[in-house]
Short mmCIF file of N, CA and C in Angstrom, two decimals:
data_model
loop_
_atom_site.label_atom_id
_atom_site.label_comp_id
_atom_site.label_asym_id
_atom_site.label_seq_id
_atom_site.Cartn_x
_atom_site.Cartn_y
_atom_site.Cartn_z
N UNK A 1 -27.16 -86.84 -17.11
CA UNK A 1 -26.24 -85.80 -16.69
C UNK A 1 -24.93 -86.44 -16.23
N UNK A 2 -23.84 -85.77 -16.56
CA UNK A 2 -22.55 -86.27 -16.10
C UNK A 2 -21.79 -85.13 -15.42
N UNK A 3 -20.89 -85.50 -14.55
CA UNK A 3 -20.07 -84.52 -13.84
C UNK A 3 -18.91 -84.12 -14.73
N UNK A 4 -18.68 -82.82 -14.82
CA UNK A 4 -17.63 -82.28 -15.70
C UNK A 4 -16.54 -81.62 -14.86
N UNK A 5 -15.31 -81.84 -15.22
CA UNK A 5 -14.15 -81.21 -14.57
C UNK A 5 -14.04 -79.81 -15.15
N UNK A 6 -14.93 -78.92 -14.68
CA UNK A 6 -15.18 -77.64 -15.33
C UNK A 6 -14.13 -76.57 -15.10
N UNK A 7 -13.27 -76.75 -14.12
CA UNK A 7 -12.30 -75.71 -13.79
C UNK A 7 -10.97 -76.38 -13.46
N UNK A 8 -10.22 -76.77 -14.48
CA UNK A 8 -9.04 -77.61 -14.24
C UNK A 8 -8.00 -77.00 -13.30
N UNK A 9 -7.74 -75.72 -13.38
CA UNK A 9 -6.73 -75.12 -12.51
C UNK A 9 -7.19 -75.15 -11.06
N UNK A 10 -8.39 -74.69 -10.81
CA UNK A 10 -8.91 -74.60 -9.44
C UNK A 10 -9.13 -76.00 -8.86
N UNK A 11 -9.73 -76.89 -9.62
CA UNK A 11 -9.99 -78.24 -9.11
C UNK A 11 -8.70 -79.01 -8.87
N UNK A 12 -7.72 -78.85 -9.73
CA UNK A 12 -6.43 -79.53 -9.54
C UNK A 12 -5.74 -78.98 -8.30
N UNK A 13 -5.76 -77.66 -8.14
CA UNK A 13 -5.19 -77.06 -6.93
C UNK A 13 -5.89 -77.63 -5.69
N UNK A 14 -7.21 -77.64 -5.70
CA UNK A 14 -7.97 -78.12 -4.54
C UNK A 14 -7.63 -79.58 -4.22
N UNK A 15 -7.53 -80.41 -5.24
CA UNK A 15 -7.21 -81.82 -5.01
C UNK A 15 -5.78 -82.00 -4.49
N UNK A 16 -4.83 -81.24 -5.01
CA UNK A 16 -3.45 -81.32 -4.52
C UNK A 16 -3.36 -80.86 -3.06
N UNK A 17 -4.02 -79.76 -2.73
CA UNK A 17 -4.01 -79.26 -1.36
C UNK A 17 -4.71 -80.25 -0.42
N UNK A 18 -5.81 -80.83 -0.87
CA UNK A 18 -6.51 -81.85 -0.08
C UNK A 18 -5.59 -83.05 0.16
N UNK A 19 -4.90 -83.49 -0.87
CA UNK A 19 -3.98 -84.60 -0.74
C UNK A 19 -2.87 -84.31 0.26
N UNK A 20 -2.34 -83.11 0.24
CA UNK A 20 -1.28 -82.73 1.18
C UNK A 20 -1.79 -82.74 2.62
N UNK A 21 -3.04 -82.33 2.81
CA UNK A 21 -3.59 -82.27 4.16
C UNK A 21 -4.05 -83.64 4.64
N UNK A 22 -4.53 -84.47 3.74
CA UNK A 22 -5.10 -85.76 4.12
C UNK A 22 -4.05 -86.85 4.36
N UNK A 23 -2.86 -86.65 3.84
CA UNK A 23 -1.82 -87.67 4.02
C UNK A 23 -1.48 -87.83 5.50
N UNK A 24 -1.18 -89.05 5.93
CA UNK A 24 -0.83 -89.26 7.35
C UNK A 24 0.38 -88.43 7.79
N UNK A 25 1.22 -88.05 6.88
CA UNK A 25 2.40 -87.24 7.22
C UNK A 25 2.15 -85.76 6.94
N UNK A 26 0.88 -85.34 6.99
CA UNK A 26 0.53 -83.98 6.57
C UNK A 26 1.24 -82.92 7.41
N UNK A 27 1.45 -83.14 8.69
CA UNK A 27 2.15 -82.15 9.50
C UNK A 27 3.59 -81.98 9.02
N UNK A 28 4.28 -83.08 8.80
CA UNK A 28 5.65 -83.03 8.28
C UNK A 28 5.66 -82.44 6.87
N UNK A 29 4.69 -82.86 6.05
CA UNK A 29 4.62 -82.38 4.68
C UNK A 29 4.37 -80.88 4.65
N UNK A 30 3.47 -80.41 5.52
CA UNK A 30 3.18 -78.98 5.59
C UNK A 30 4.40 -78.17 5.93
N UNK A 31 5.20 -78.66 6.87
CA UNK A 31 6.44 -77.97 7.24
C UNK A 31 7.41 -77.97 6.06
N UNK A 32 7.43 -79.04 5.29
CA UNK A 32 8.34 -79.15 4.15
C UNK A 32 7.92 -78.27 2.99
N UNK A 33 6.62 -78.05 2.85
CA UNK A 33 6.10 -77.25 1.75
C UNK A 33 6.02 -75.76 2.07
N UNK A 34 6.05 -75.39 3.34
CA UNK A 34 5.90 -74.00 3.76
C UNK A 34 6.93 -73.12 3.06
N UNK A 35 6.57 -71.87 2.87
CA UNK A 35 7.49 -70.95 2.18
C UNK A 35 8.75 -70.75 3.02
N UNK A 36 9.84 -70.39 2.38
CA UNK A 36 11.07 -70.15 3.13
C UNK A 36 10.92 -68.90 4.01
N UNK A 37 11.53 -68.94 5.19
CA UNK A 37 11.45 -67.78 6.08
C UNK A 37 12.62 -66.82 5.88
N UNK A 38 13.61 -67.25 5.14
CA UNK A 38 14.78 -66.42 4.84
C UNK A 38 15.22 -66.70 3.40
N UNK A 39 15.77 -65.72 2.73
CA UNK A 39 16.28 -65.97 1.37
C UNK A 39 17.46 -66.95 1.39
N UNK A 40 17.46 -67.86 0.44
CA UNK A 40 18.57 -68.81 0.26
C UNK A 40 18.69 -69.04 -1.24
N UNK A 41 19.15 -68.04 -1.95
CA UNK A 41 19.13 -68.06 -3.41
C UNK A 41 19.99 -69.16 -4.03
N UNK A 42 20.93 -69.72 -3.28
CA UNK A 42 21.76 -70.80 -3.83
C UNK A 42 21.14 -72.18 -3.62
N UNK A 43 20.02 -72.26 -2.89
CA UNK A 43 19.37 -73.53 -2.58
C UNK A 43 18.18 -73.75 -3.53
N UNK A 44 18.20 -74.80 -4.35
CA UNK A 44 17.08 -75.06 -5.28
C UNK A 44 15.74 -75.28 -4.56
N UNK A 45 15.79 -75.81 -3.34
CA UNK A 45 14.55 -76.03 -2.57
C UNK A 45 13.89 -74.69 -2.24
N UNK A 46 14.69 -73.66 -2.05
CA UNK A 46 14.16 -72.32 -1.79
C UNK A 46 13.17 -71.92 -2.88
N UNK A 47 13.54 -72.15 -4.14
CA UNK A 47 12.69 -71.77 -5.27
C UNK A 47 11.42 -72.61 -5.33
N UNK A 48 11.52 -73.88 -5.05
CA UNK A 48 10.34 -74.75 -5.05
C UNK A 48 9.35 -74.31 -3.98
N UNK A 49 9.87 -73.96 -2.81
CA UNK A 49 8.99 -73.59 -1.69
C UNK A 49 8.32 -72.23 -1.89
N UNK A 50 8.79 -71.43 -2.84
CA UNK A 50 8.10 -70.18 -3.18
C UNK A 50 6.72 -70.48 -3.76
N UNK A 51 6.52 -71.71 -4.24
CA UNK A 51 5.26 -72.10 -4.87
C UNK A 51 4.49 -73.13 -4.06
N UNK A 52 5.19 -74.04 -3.40
CA UNK A 52 4.52 -75.18 -2.76
C UNK A 52 3.73 -74.82 -1.51
N UNK A 53 4.07 -73.72 -0.87
CA UNK A 53 3.42 -73.37 0.40
C UNK A 53 1.91 -73.20 0.26
N UNK A 54 1.44 -72.87 -0.94
CA UNK A 54 0.00 -72.67 -1.12
C UNK A 54 -0.78 -73.98 -1.02
N UNK A 55 -0.07 -75.10 -1.08
CA UNK A 55 -0.71 -76.41 -0.94
C UNK A 55 -0.82 -76.87 0.52
N UNK A 56 0.00 -76.30 1.39
CA UNK A 56 0.04 -76.70 2.80
C UNK A 56 -0.90 -75.82 3.61
N UNK A 57 -1.72 -76.44 4.45
CA UNK A 57 -2.64 -75.68 5.30
C UNK A 57 -2.45 -76.09 6.75
N UNK A 58 -2.80 -75.17 7.66
CA UNK A 58 -2.59 -75.39 9.09
C UNK A 58 -3.56 -76.42 9.67
N UNK A 59 -4.56 -76.81 8.95
CA UNK A 59 -5.54 -77.77 9.43
C UNK A 59 -6.78 -77.73 8.56
N UNK A 60 -7.77 -78.52 8.94
CA UNK A 60 -8.99 -78.63 8.14
C UNK A 60 -9.79 -77.34 8.10
N UNK A 61 -9.83 -76.60 9.20
CA UNK A 61 -10.59 -75.34 9.22
C UNK A 61 -9.97 -74.32 8.26
N UNK A 62 -8.65 -74.21 8.31
CA UNK A 62 -7.93 -73.32 7.41
C UNK A 62 -8.18 -73.72 5.95
N UNK A 63 -8.06 -75.00 5.68
CA UNK A 63 -8.28 -75.52 4.33
C UNK A 63 -9.71 -75.26 3.87
N UNK A 64 -10.67 -75.57 4.72
CA UNK A 64 -12.08 -75.40 4.36
C UNK A 64 -12.41 -73.95 4.04
N UNK A 65 -11.91 -73.02 4.85
CA UNK A 65 -12.17 -71.61 4.60
C UNK A 65 -11.63 -71.17 3.25
N UNK A 66 -10.41 -71.58 2.93
CA UNK A 66 -9.84 -71.23 1.62
C UNK A 66 -10.56 -71.94 0.49
N UNK A 67 -10.87 -73.21 0.68
CA UNK A 67 -11.48 -74.01 -0.38
C UNK A 67 -12.85 -73.47 -0.79
N UNK A 68 -13.65 -73.08 0.17
CA UNK A 68 -14.99 -72.56 -0.15
C UNK A 68 -14.88 -71.34 -1.06
N UNK A 69 -14.01 -70.40 -0.69
CA UNK A 69 -13.87 -69.20 -1.50
C UNK A 69 -13.25 -69.51 -2.87
N UNK A 70 -12.26 -70.40 -2.90
CA UNK A 70 -11.64 -70.78 -4.17
C UNK A 70 -12.65 -71.44 -5.10
N UNK A 71 -13.49 -72.31 -4.56
CA UNK A 71 -14.47 -73.01 -5.40
C UNK A 71 -15.62 -72.09 -5.83
N UNK A 72 -15.86 -71.02 -5.08
CA UNK A 72 -16.88 -70.05 -5.49
C UNK A 72 -16.35 -69.09 -6.56
N UNK A 73 -15.16 -68.56 -6.33
CA UNK A 73 -14.63 -67.53 -7.23
C UNK A 73 -13.80 -68.10 -8.38
N UNK A 74 -13.02 -69.13 -8.10
CA UNK A 74 -12.07 -69.65 -9.07
C UNK A 74 -12.67 -70.06 -10.41
N UNK A 75 -13.72 -70.89 -10.41
CA UNK A 75 -14.28 -71.30 -11.70
C UNK A 75 -14.80 -70.12 -12.54
N UNK A 76 -15.37 -69.13 -11.89
CA UNK A 76 -15.86 -67.96 -12.63
C UNK A 76 -14.68 -67.19 -13.24
N UNK A 77 -13.61 -67.03 -12.46
CA UNK A 77 -12.43 -66.33 -12.97
C UNK A 77 -11.73 -67.15 -14.05
N UNK A 78 -11.71 -68.47 -13.88
CA UNK A 78 -11.08 -69.32 -14.88
C UNK A 78 -11.86 -69.26 -16.20
N UNK A 79 -13.17 -69.16 -16.10
CA UNK A 79 -13.98 -69.03 -17.31
C UNK A 79 -13.75 -67.67 -17.97
N UNK A 80 -13.64 -66.62 -17.16
CA UNK A 80 -13.47 -65.27 -17.69
C UNK A 80 -12.08 -65.05 -18.29
N UNK A 81 -11.02 -65.49 -17.58
CA UNK A 81 -9.65 -65.20 -18.00
C UNK A 81 -8.96 -66.36 -18.71
N UNK A 82 -9.53 -67.54 -18.59
CA UNK A 82 -8.90 -68.72 -19.17
C UNK A 82 -8.03 -69.41 -18.15
N UNK A 83 -7.86 -70.71 -18.32
CA UNK A 83 -7.10 -71.51 -17.35
C UNK A 83 -5.65 -71.07 -17.26
N UNK A 84 -5.01 -70.88 -18.40
CA UNK A 84 -3.59 -70.56 -18.38
C UNK A 84 -3.32 -69.21 -17.71
N UNK A 85 -4.10 -68.20 -18.03
CA UNK A 85 -3.88 -66.88 -17.44
C UNK A 85 -4.15 -66.90 -15.94
N UNK A 86 -5.20 -67.58 -15.51
CA UNK A 86 -5.47 -67.67 -14.08
C UNK A 86 -4.33 -68.42 -13.38
N UNK A 87 -3.83 -69.47 -13.99
CA UNK A 87 -2.69 -70.20 -13.43
C UNK A 87 -1.48 -69.27 -13.29
N UNK A 88 -1.20 -68.49 -14.32
CA UNK A 88 -0.09 -67.53 -14.26
C UNK A 88 -0.27 -66.54 -13.11
N UNK A 89 -1.48 -66.02 -12.94
CA UNK A 89 -1.74 -65.07 -11.87
C UNK A 89 -1.54 -65.72 -10.50
N UNK A 90 -1.96 -66.97 -10.36
CA UNK A 90 -1.78 -67.68 -9.10
C UNK A 90 -0.29 -67.90 -8.81
N UNK A 91 0.47 -68.29 -9.82
CA UNK A 91 1.90 -68.56 -9.65
C UNK A 91 2.65 -67.27 -9.30
N UNK A 92 2.36 -66.19 -10.00
CA UNK A 92 3.02 -64.91 -9.72
C UNK A 92 2.69 -64.43 -8.32
N UNK A 93 1.42 -64.51 -7.95
CA UNK A 93 1.00 -64.08 -6.61
C UNK A 93 1.69 -64.90 -5.54
N UNK A 94 1.71 -66.22 -5.70
CA UNK A 94 2.33 -67.10 -4.71
C UNK A 94 3.82 -66.79 -4.56
N UNK A 95 4.54 -66.76 -5.67
CA UNK A 95 5.99 -66.57 -5.62
C UNK A 95 6.36 -65.20 -5.08
N UNK A 96 5.71 -64.16 -5.56
CA UNK A 96 6.04 -62.81 -5.11
C UNK A 96 5.73 -62.62 -3.63
N UNK A 97 4.60 -63.13 -3.18
CA UNK A 97 4.23 -63.02 -1.77
C UNK A 97 5.23 -63.74 -0.88
N UNK A 98 5.61 -64.96 -1.26
CA UNK A 98 6.58 -65.73 -0.46
C UNK A 98 7.94 -65.06 -0.46
N UNK A 99 8.35 -64.54 -1.59
CA UNK A 99 9.66 -63.90 -1.68
C UNK A 99 9.71 -62.64 -0.82
N UNK A 100 8.69 -61.82 -0.91
CA UNK A 100 8.64 -60.60 -0.08
C UNK A 100 8.59 -60.97 1.40
N UNK A 101 7.81 -61.97 1.74
CA UNK A 101 7.71 -62.41 3.13
C UNK A 101 9.06 -62.87 3.67
N UNK A 102 9.81 -63.61 2.85
CA UNK A 102 11.13 -64.10 3.27
C UNK A 102 12.15 -62.98 3.39
N UNK A 103 12.14 -62.07 2.44
CA UNK A 103 13.15 -61.01 2.42
C UNK A 103 12.86 -59.93 3.45
N UNK A 104 11.60 -59.51 3.55
CA UNK A 104 11.26 -58.37 4.40
C UNK A 104 10.89 -58.78 5.82
N UNK A 105 10.04 -59.82 5.96
CA UNK A 105 9.50 -60.16 7.27
C UNK A 105 10.17 -61.37 7.92
N UNK A 106 10.92 -62.14 7.16
CA UNK A 106 11.57 -63.36 7.66
C UNK A 106 10.57 -64.31 8.31
N UNK A 107 9.41 -64.44 7.65
CA UNK A 107 8.39 -65.35 8.14
C UNK A 107 8.06 -66.38 7.06
N UNK A 108 7.60 -67.51 7.50
CA UNK A 108 7.21 -68.59 6.61
C UNK A 108 5.69 -68.56 6.43
N UNK A 109 5.23 -68.90 5.26
CA UNK A 109 3.80 -68.91 4.97
C UNK A 109 3.33 -70.33 4.68
N UNK A 110 2.05 -70.57 4.94
CA UNK A 110 1.42 -71.83 4.56
C UNK A 110 -0.04 -71.54 4.23
N UNK A 111 -0.51 -72.12 3.14
CA UNK A 111 -1.91 -71.99 2.76
C UNK A 111 -2.14 -71.09 1.56
N UNK A 112 -3.34 -71.19 1.04
CA UNK A 112 -3.71 -70.46 -0.16
C UNK A 112 -4.50 -69.20 0.08
N UNK A 113 -4.43 -68.63 1.28
CA UNK A 113 -5.21 -67.43 1.58
C UNK A 113 -4.86 -66.26 0.68
N UNK A 114 -3.59 -66.10 0.35
CA UNK A 114 -3.21 -65.01 -0.56
C UNK A 114 -3.85 -65.18 -1.92
N UNK A 115 -3.95 -66.44 -2.37
CA UNK A 115 -4.62 -66.70 -3.66
C UNK A 115 -6.11 -66.36 -3.57
N UNK A 116 -6.72 -66.69 -2.43
CA UNK A 116 -8.13 -66.38 -2.22
C UNK A 116 -8.35 -64.88 -2.31
N UNK A 117 -7.51 -64.11 -1.61
CA UNK A 117 -7.70 -62.67 -1.62
C UNK A 117 -7.36 -62.06 -2.97
N UNK A 118 -6.45 -62.68 -3.71
CA UNK A 118 -6.19 -62.25 -5.09
C UNK A 118 -7.48 -62.41 -5.90
N UNK A 119 -8.14 -63.54 -5.73
CA UNK A 119 -9.37 -63.81 -6.49
C UNK A 119 -10.52 -62.92 -6.05
N UNK A 120 -10.58 -62.58 -4.76
CA UNK A 120 -11.64 -61.69 -4.28
C UNK A 120 -11.55 -60.34 -4.98
N UNK A 121 -10.37 -59.74 -4.97
CA UNK A 121 -10.24 -58.43 -5.62
C UNK A 121 -10.30 -58.52 -7.13
N UNK A 122 -9.73 -59.57 -7.70
CA UNK A 122 -9.80 -59.76 -9.15
C UNK A 122 -11.25 -59.90 -9.60
N UNK A 123 -12.06 -60.63 -8.84
CA UNK A 123 -13.46 -60.83 -9.23
C UNK A 123 -14.26 -59.54 -9.17
N UNK A 124 -13.85 -58.61 -8.32
CA UNK A 124 -14.60 -57.36 -8.25
C UNK A 124 -14.36 -56.48 -9.47
N UNK A 125 -13.42 -56.86 -10.33
CA UNK A 125 -13.18 -56.15 -11.59
C UNK A 125 -14.05 -56.70 -12.73
N UNK A 126 -14.90 -57.67 -12.44
CA UNK A 126 -15.62 -58.35 -13.52
C UNK A 126 -16.48 -57.42 -14.36
N UNK A 127 -17.00 -56.37 -13.79
CA UNK A 127 -17.81 -55.45 -14.59
C UNK A 127 -17.17 -54.06 -14.65
N UNK A 128 -15.87 -54.01 -14.64
CA UNK A 128 -15.09 -52.78 -14.74
C UNK A 128 -15.17 -52.26 -16.17
N UNK A 129 -15.45 -50.98 -16.35
CA UNK A 129 -15.49 -50.37 -17.68
C UNK A 129 -14.50 -49.23 -17.73
N UNK A 130 -14.00 -48.96 -18.90
CA UNK A 130 -13.03 -47.88 -19.07
C UNK A 130 -13.62 -46.56 -18.59
N UNK A 131 -12.89 -45.89 -17.73
CA UNK A 131 -13.34 -44.60 -17.22
C UNK A 131 -14.27 -44.69 -16.03
N UNK A 132 -14.60 -45.88 -15.58
CA UNK A 132 -15.51 -46.07 -14.45
C UNK A 132 -14.88 -47.02 -13.44
N UNK A 133 -15.15 -46.77 -12.19
CA UNK A 133 -14.74 -47.68 -11.13
C UNK A 133 -16.01 -48.20 -10.48
N UNK A 134 -16.22 -49.52 -10.52
CA UNK A 134 -17.43 -50.06 -9.91
C UNK A 134 -17.46 -49.83 -8.40
N UNK A 135 -18.59 -49.41 -7.88
CA UNK A 135 -18.75 -49.19 -6.46
C UNK A 135 -18.49 -50.49 -5.70
N UNK A 136 -18.86 -51.63 -6.28
CA UNK A 136 -18.62 -52.92 -5.62
C UNK A 136 -17.12 -53.13 -5.37
N UNK A 137 -16.28 -52.75 -6.34
CA UNK A 137 -14.83 -52.87 -6.16
C UNK A 137 -14.36 -51.97 -5.02
N UNK A 138 -14.83 -50.73 -4.98
CA UNK A 138 -14.43 -49.79 -3.94
C UNK A 138 -14.81 -50.33 -2.57
N UNK A 139 -16.04 -50.83 -2.44
CA UNK A 139 -16.50 -51.36 -1.15
C UNK A 139 -15.70 -52.59 -0.73
N UNK A 140 -15.48 -53.52 -1.66
CA UNK A 140 -14.70 -54.72 -1.35
C UNK A 140 -13.29 -54.32 -0.93
N UNK A 141 -12.67 -53.44 -1.67
CA UNK A 141 -11.30 -53.01 -1.36
C UNK A 141 -11.22 -52.33 0.00
N UNK A 142 -12.14 -51.43 0.29
CA UNK A 142 -12.12 -50.70 1.57
C UNK A 142 -12.35 -51.66 2.73
N UNK A 143 -13.37 -52.50 2.62
CA UNK A 143 -13.67 -53.44 3.70
C UNK A 143 -12.53 -54.43 3.89
N UNK A 144 -12.05 -54.98 2.80
CA UNK A 144 -10.99 -55.98 2.85
C UNK A 144 -9.68 -55.40 3.38
N UNK A 145 -9.23 -54.31 2.80
CA UNK A 145 -7.96 -53.71 3.21
C UNK A 145 -8.07 -53.17 4.64
N UNK A 146 -9.18 -52.54 4.94
CA UNK A 146 -9.39 -52.04 6.31
C UNK A 146 -9.36 -53.15 7.34
N UNK A 147 -10.02 -54.24 7.04
CA UNK A 147 -10.05 -55.38 7.95
C UNK A 147 -8.66 -55.95 8.17
N UNK A 148 -7.91 -56.13 7.09
CA UNK A 148 -6.56 -56.69 7.21
C UNK A 148 -5.62 -55.73 7.93
N UNK A 149 -5.75 -54.44 7.66
CA UNK A 149 -4.85 -53.47 8.31
C UNK A 149 -5.11 -53.39 9.82
N UNK A 150 -6.37 -53.56 10.24
CA UNK A 150 -6.66 -53.52 11.68
C UNK A 150 -6.14 -54.76 12.39
N UNK A 151 -5.89 -55.84 11.65
CA UNK A 151 -5.44 -57.08 12.27
C UNK A 151 -3.97 -57.38 12.03
N UNK A 152 -3.27 -56.53 11.30
CA UNK A 152 -1.91 -56.83 10.87
C UNK A 152 -0.94 -57.02 12.04
N UNK A 153 -1.18 -56.39 13.17
CA UNK A 153 -0.26 -56.50 14.31
C UNK A 153 -0.73 -57.52 15.35
N UNK A 154 -1.84 -58.22 15.06
CA UNK A 154 -2.29 -59.28 15.97
C UNK A 154 -1.32 -60.45 15.93
N UNK A 155 -1.07 -61.04 17.07
CA UNK A 155 -0.22 -62.23 17.13
C UNK A 155 -1.12 -63.46 17.03
N UNK A 156 -1.71 -63.66 15.83
CA UNK A 156 -2.68 -64.73 15.64
C UNK A 156 -2.21 -65.80 14.67
N UNK A 157 -0.93 -65.77 14.31
CA UNK A 157 -0.31 -66.74 13.39
C UNK A 157 -0.98 -66.74 12.02
N UNK A 158 -1.56 -65.61 11.65
CA UNK A 158 -2.16 -65.44 10.33
C UNK A 158 -1.33 -64.39 9.60
N UNK A 159 -0.98 -64.68 8.36
CA UNK A 159 -0.19 -63.73 7.59
C UNK A 159 -1.12 -62.71 6.93
N UNK A 160 -1.39 -61.65 7.66
CA UNK A 160 -2.23 -60.60 7.09
C UNK A 160 -1.50 -59.93 5.93
N UNK A 161 -0.16 -59.92 5.98
CA UNK A 161 0.61 -59.44 4.84
C UNK A 161 0.29 -60.29 3.61
N UNK A 162 0.24 -61.61 3.77
CA UNK A 162 -0.07 -62.50 2.65
C UNK A 162 -1.44 -62.20 2.05
N UNK A 163 -2.39 -61.90 2.92
CA UNK A 163 -3.73 -61.53 2.44
C UNK A 163 -3.67 -60.22 1.66
N UNK A 164 -3.00 -59.23 2.26
CA UNK A 164 -2.90 -57.92 1.60
C UNK A 164 -2.17 -58.03 0.27
N UNK A 165 -1.06 -58.77 0.26
CA UNK A 165 -0.30 -58.94 -0.98
C UNK A 165 -1.16 -59.62 -2.04
N UNK A 166 -1.87 -60.67 -1.67
CA UNK A 166 -2.75 -61.35 -2.63
C UNK A 166 -3.80 -60.41 -3.17
N UNK A 167 -4.41 -59.61 -2.30
CA UNK A 167 -5.42 -58.65 -2.73
C UNK A 167 -4.85 -57.60 -3.67
N UNK A 168 -3.66 -57.11 -3.35
CA UNK A 168 -3.03 -56.10 -4.21
C UNK A 168 -2.68 -56.68 -5.57
N UNK A 169 -2.20 -57.93 -5.59
CA UNK A 169 -1.93 -58.57 -6.88
C UNK A 169 -3.23 -58.76 -7.66
N UNK A 170 -4.30 -59.17 -7.00
CA UNK A 170 -5.58 -59.33 -7.68
C UNK A 170 -6.08 -58.03 -8.27
N UNK A 171 -5.98 -56.95 -7.49
CA UNK A 171 -6.39 -55.64 -8.00
C UNK A 171 -5.51 -55.23 -9.17
N UNK A 172 -4.22 -55.47 -9.04
CA UNK A 172 -3.30 -55.13 -10.14
C UNK A 172 -3.59 -55.92 -11.40
N UNK A 173 -3.80 -57.22 -11.25
CA UNK A 173 -4.14 -58.04 -12.43
C UNK A 173 -5.44 -57.58 -13.06
N UNK A 174 -6.43 -57.28 -12.23
CA UNK A 174 -7.71 -56.81 -12.76
C UNK A 174 -7.56 -55.50 -13.49
N UNK A 175 -6.81 -54.58 -12.91
CA UNK A 175 -6.60 -53.28 -13.54
C UNK A 175 -5.85 -53.43 -14.86
N UNK A 176 -4.81 -54.28 -14.87
CA UNK A 176 -4.04 -54.49 -16.11
C UNK A 176 -4.89 -55.14 -17.19
N UNK A 177 -5.75 -56.06 -16.83
CA UNK A 177 -6.61 -56.73 -17.81
C UNK A 177 -7.60 -55.75 -18.41
N UNK A 178 -8.14 -54.86 -17.57
CA UNK A 178 -9.10 -53.86 -18.06
C UNK A 178 -8.39 -52.91 -19.02
N UNK A 179 -7.18 -52.49 -18.69
CA UNK A 179 -6.43 -51.55 -19.51
C UNK A 179 -6.08 -52.15 -20.88
N UNK A 180 -5.89 -53.49 -20.94
CA UNK A 180 -5.51 -54.14 -22.21
C UNK A 180 -6.69 -54.31 -23.15
N UNK A 181 -7.91 -54.16 -22.64
CA UNK A 181 -9.07 -54.35 -23.51
C UNK A 181 -9.28 -53.18 -24.43
#
């Protein structure tokens, strides 16, 4: 038996995020990679940080929580949708979430939680059929959205907006994929 790099997008993301956290300058690096807190459309770094923030995590606990869910859901979604399409969904979710956060909330983001929640809702579309809504999707959406909405005003340094945005993008991607079949 040999070990296979079975999910290139998810495993590469995980290794890059691990590298960012494990480096001795991880605190400085995390601040440098965090999403912009204000729009700066004339600054090229602004555009890079719309994507890089998903690699920066607040610490090992934050990273571990995201990594477990990414490694559970990501490979299944990568197999179902293909590496390139999953990568596109991750990039769109990251950039749109960071841009909205900068323009509307003037807050900076760090971590891949929005990607995790995108994958949670996207995975609940796995057995979606035309004309039917799976009860599992309804339950996941209600529990997930309800939980995030009850915590949105907590001063806990967690971007519940980022979670909600990721989930909405995941649901949207899942719905669009079902409609194209």
